[in-house]
PDB file of C-alpha atoms in Angstrom:
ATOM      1  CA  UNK A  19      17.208  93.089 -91.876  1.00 48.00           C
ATOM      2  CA  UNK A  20      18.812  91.792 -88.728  1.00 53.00           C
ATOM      3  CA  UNK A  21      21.533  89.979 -90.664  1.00 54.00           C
ATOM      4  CA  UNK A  22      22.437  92.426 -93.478  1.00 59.00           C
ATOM      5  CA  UNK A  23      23.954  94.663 -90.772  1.00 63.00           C
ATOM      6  CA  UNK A  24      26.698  92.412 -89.445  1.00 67.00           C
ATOM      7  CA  UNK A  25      27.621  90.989 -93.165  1.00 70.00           C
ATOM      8  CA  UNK A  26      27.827  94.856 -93.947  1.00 72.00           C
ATOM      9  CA  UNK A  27      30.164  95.327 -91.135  1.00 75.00           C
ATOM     10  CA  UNK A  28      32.963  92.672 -92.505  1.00 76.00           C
ATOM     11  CA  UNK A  29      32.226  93.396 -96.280  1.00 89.00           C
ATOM     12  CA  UNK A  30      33.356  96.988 -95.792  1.00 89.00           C
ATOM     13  CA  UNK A  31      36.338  96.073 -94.336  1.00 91.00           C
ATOM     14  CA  UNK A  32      37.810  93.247 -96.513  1.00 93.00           C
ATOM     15  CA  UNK A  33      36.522  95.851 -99.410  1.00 94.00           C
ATOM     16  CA  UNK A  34      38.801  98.363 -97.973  1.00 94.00           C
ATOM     17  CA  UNK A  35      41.558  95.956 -97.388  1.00 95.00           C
ATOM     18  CA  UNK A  36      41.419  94.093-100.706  1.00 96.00           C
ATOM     19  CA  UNK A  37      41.534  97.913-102.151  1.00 96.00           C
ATOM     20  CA  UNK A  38      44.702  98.885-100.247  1.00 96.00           C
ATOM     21  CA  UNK A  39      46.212  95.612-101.671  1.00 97.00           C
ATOM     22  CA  UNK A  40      45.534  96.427-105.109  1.00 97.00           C
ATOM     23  CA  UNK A  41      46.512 100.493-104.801  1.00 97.00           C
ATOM     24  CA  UNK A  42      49.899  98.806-102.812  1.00 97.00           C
ATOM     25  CA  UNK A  43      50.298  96.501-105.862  1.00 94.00           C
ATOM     26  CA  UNK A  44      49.813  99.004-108.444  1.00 94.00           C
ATOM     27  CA  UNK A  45      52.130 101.694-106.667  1.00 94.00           C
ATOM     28  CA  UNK A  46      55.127  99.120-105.484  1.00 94.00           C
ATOM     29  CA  UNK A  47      55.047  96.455-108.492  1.00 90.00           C
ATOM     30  CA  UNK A  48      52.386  97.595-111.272  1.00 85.00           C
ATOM     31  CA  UNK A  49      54.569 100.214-112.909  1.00 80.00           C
ATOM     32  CA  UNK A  50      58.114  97.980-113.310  1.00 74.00           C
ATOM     33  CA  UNK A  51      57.261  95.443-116.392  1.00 73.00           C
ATOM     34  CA  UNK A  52      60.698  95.182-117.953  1.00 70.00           C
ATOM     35  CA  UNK A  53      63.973  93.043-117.200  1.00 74.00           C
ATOM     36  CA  UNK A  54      67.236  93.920-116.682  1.00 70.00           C
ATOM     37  CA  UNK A  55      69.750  92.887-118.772  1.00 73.00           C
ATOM     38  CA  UNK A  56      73.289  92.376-117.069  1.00 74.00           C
ATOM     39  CA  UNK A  57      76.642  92.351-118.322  1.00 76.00           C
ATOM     40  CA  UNK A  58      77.306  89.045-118.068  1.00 80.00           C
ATOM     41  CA  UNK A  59      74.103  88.418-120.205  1.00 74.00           C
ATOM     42  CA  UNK A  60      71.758  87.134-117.032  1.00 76.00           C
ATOM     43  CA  UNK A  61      68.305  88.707-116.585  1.00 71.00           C
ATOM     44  CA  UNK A  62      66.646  89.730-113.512  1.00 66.00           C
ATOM     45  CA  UNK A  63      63.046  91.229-112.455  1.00 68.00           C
ATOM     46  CA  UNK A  64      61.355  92.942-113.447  1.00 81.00           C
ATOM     47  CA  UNK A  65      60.902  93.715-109.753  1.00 83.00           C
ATOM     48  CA  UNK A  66      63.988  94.916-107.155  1.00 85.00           C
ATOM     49  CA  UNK A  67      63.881  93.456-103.713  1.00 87.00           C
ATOM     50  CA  UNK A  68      62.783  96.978-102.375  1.00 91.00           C
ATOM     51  CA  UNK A  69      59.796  97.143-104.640  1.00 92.00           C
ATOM     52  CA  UNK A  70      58.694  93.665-102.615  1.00 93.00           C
ATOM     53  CA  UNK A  71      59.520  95.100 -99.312  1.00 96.00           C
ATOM     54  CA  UNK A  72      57.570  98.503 -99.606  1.00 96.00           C
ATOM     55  CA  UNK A  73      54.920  96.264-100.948  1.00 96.00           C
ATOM     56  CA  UNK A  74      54.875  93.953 -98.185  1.00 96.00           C
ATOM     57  CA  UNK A  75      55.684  96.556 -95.618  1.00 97.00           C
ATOM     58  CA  UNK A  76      52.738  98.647 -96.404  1.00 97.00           C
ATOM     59  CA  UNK A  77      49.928  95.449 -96.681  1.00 96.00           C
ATOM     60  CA  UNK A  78      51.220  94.622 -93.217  1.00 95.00           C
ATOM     61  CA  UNK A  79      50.503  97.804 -91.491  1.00 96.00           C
ATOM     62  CA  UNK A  80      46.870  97.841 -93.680  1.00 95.00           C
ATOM     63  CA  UNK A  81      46.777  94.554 -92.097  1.00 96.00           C
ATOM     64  CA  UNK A  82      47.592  95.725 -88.484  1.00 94.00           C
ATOM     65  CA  UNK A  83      45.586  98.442 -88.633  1.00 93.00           C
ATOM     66  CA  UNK A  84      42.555  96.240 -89.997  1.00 93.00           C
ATOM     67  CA  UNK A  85      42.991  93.861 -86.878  1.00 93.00           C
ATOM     68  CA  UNK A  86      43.304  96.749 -84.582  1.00 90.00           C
ATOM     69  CA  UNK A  87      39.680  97.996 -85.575  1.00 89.00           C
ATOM     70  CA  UNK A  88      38.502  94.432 -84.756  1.00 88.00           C
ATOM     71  CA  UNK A  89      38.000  92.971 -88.391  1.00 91.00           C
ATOM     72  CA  UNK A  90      40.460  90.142 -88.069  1.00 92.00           C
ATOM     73  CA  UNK A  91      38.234  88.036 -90.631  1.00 92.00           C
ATOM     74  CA  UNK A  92      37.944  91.421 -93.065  1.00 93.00           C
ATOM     75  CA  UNK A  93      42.066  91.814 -93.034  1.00 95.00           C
ATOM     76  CA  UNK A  94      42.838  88.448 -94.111  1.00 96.00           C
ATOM     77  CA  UNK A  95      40.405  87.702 -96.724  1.00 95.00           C
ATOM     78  CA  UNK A  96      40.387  91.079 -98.212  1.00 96.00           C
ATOM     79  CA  UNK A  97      44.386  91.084 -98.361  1.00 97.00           C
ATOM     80  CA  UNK A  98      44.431  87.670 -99.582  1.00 97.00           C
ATOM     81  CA  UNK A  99      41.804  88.869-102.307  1.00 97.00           C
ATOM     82  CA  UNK A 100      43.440  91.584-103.243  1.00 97.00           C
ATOM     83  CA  UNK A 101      47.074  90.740-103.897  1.00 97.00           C
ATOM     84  CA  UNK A 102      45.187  87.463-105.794  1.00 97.00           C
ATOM     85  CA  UNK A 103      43.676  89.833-107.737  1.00 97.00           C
ATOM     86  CA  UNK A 104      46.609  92.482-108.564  1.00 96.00           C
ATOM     87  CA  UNK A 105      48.695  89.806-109.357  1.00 94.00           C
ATOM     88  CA  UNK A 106      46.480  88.201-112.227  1.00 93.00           C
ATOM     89  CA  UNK A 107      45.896  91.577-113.621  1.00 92.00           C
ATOM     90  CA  UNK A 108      48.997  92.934-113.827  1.00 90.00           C
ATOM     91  CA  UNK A 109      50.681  89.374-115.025  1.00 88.00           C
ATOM     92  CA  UNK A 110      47.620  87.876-117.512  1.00 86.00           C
ATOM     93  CA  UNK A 111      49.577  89.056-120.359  1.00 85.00           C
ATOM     94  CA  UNK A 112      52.348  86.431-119.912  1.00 82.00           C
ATOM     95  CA  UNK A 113      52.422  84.543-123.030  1.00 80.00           C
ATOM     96  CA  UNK A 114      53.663  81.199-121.074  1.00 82.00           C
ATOM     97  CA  UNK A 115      50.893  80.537-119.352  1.00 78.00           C
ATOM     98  CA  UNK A 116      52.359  80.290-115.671  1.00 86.00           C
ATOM     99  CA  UNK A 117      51.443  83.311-114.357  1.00 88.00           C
ATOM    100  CA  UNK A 118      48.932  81.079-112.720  1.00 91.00           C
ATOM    101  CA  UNK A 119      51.640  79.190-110.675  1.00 92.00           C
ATOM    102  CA  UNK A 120      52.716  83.238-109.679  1.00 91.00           C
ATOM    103  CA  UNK A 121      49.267  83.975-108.754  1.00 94.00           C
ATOM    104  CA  UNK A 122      48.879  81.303-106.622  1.00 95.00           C
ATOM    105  CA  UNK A 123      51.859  81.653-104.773  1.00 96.00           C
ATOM    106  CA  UNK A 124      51.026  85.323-103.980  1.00 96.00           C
ATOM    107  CA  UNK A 125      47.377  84.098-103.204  1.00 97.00           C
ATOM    108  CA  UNK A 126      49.061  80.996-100.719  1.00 98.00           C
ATOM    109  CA  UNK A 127      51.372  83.633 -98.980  1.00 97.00           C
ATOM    110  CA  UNK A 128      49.463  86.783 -99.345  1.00 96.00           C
ATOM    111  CA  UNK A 129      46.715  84.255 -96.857  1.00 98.00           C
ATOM    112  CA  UNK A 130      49.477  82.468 -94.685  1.00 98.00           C
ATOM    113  CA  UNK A 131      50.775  85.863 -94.139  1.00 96.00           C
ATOM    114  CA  UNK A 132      48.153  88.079 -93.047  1.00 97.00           C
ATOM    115  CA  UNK A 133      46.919  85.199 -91.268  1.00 97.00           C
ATOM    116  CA  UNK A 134      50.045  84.974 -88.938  1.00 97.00           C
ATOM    117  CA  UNK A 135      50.155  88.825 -88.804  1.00 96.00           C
ATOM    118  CA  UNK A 136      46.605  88.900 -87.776  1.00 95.00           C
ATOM    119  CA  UNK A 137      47.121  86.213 -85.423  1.00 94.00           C
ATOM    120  CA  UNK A 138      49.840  88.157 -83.366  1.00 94.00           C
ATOM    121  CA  UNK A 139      48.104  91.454 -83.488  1.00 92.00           C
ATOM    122  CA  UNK A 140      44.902  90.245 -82.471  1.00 88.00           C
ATOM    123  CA  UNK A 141      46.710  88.170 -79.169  1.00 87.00           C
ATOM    124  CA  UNK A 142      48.094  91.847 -78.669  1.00 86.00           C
ATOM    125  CA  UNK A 143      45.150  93.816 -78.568  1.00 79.00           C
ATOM    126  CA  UNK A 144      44.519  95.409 -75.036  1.00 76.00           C
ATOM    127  CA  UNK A 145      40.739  95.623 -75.365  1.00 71.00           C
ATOM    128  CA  UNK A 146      40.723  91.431 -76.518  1.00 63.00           C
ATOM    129  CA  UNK A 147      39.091  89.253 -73.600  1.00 56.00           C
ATOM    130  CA  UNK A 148      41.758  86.959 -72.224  1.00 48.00           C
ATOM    131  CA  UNK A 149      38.989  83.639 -72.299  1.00 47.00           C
ATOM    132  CA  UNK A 150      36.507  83.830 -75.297  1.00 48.00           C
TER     133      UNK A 150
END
């Protein structure tokens, strides 16, 4: 009983931050799936840069927000998690097979990010003990 409370208390967390990834995902990226064709014959997308910006905007200030409650473990993996997870979904139907090398990518910056993020806003926190 003693130990089901504290793996409770970082569960819920990364839940609700892997959750927020996903919604973020879905609402920023999840409804764009077609290409743009351009004069000149060139294709771009399906996403626009501001698509990836409101995306990673809003998982940064889940992330900050996560950290600032104290869950620094919960923001990371749960972020991490849940972009890994949005991306496969919404790209498994690629027909080339590579939307493996995507997810990864997302998974490898998704982590590096929220990891630096969470390291900064952790340092900042008034209510963190200077020695640990």
């Amino acid at each position: 009983m003693g130990l089901r409370r504290p793996v409770l208390r970082v569960i819920g967390p990364a839940l609700v931050s892997a959750g927020v990834s996903v919604v973020a995902w879905a609402a920023w990226l999840g409804w764009d799936q077609g290409y743009d064709v351009r004069a000149d014959g060139s294709v771009s997308g399906p996403y626009e840069a501001w698509q990836v910006v409101g995306l990673v905007v809003t998982v940064l200030a889940a992330v900050c927000c996560t950290v600032a409650r104290g869950y620094s473990a919960a923001a990371v993996a749960g972020t991490t998690v849940g972009l890994a997870v949005a991306a496969c979904a919404d790209w498994a139907d690629d027909a080339s097979g590579l939307f493996m090398v995507g997810v990864a990518l997302v998974t490898v910056a998704g982590f590096v990010g929220s990891a630096v993020v969470t390291a900064v806003v952790d340092t900042l926190r008034p209510d963190r003990p200077l020695v640990r």
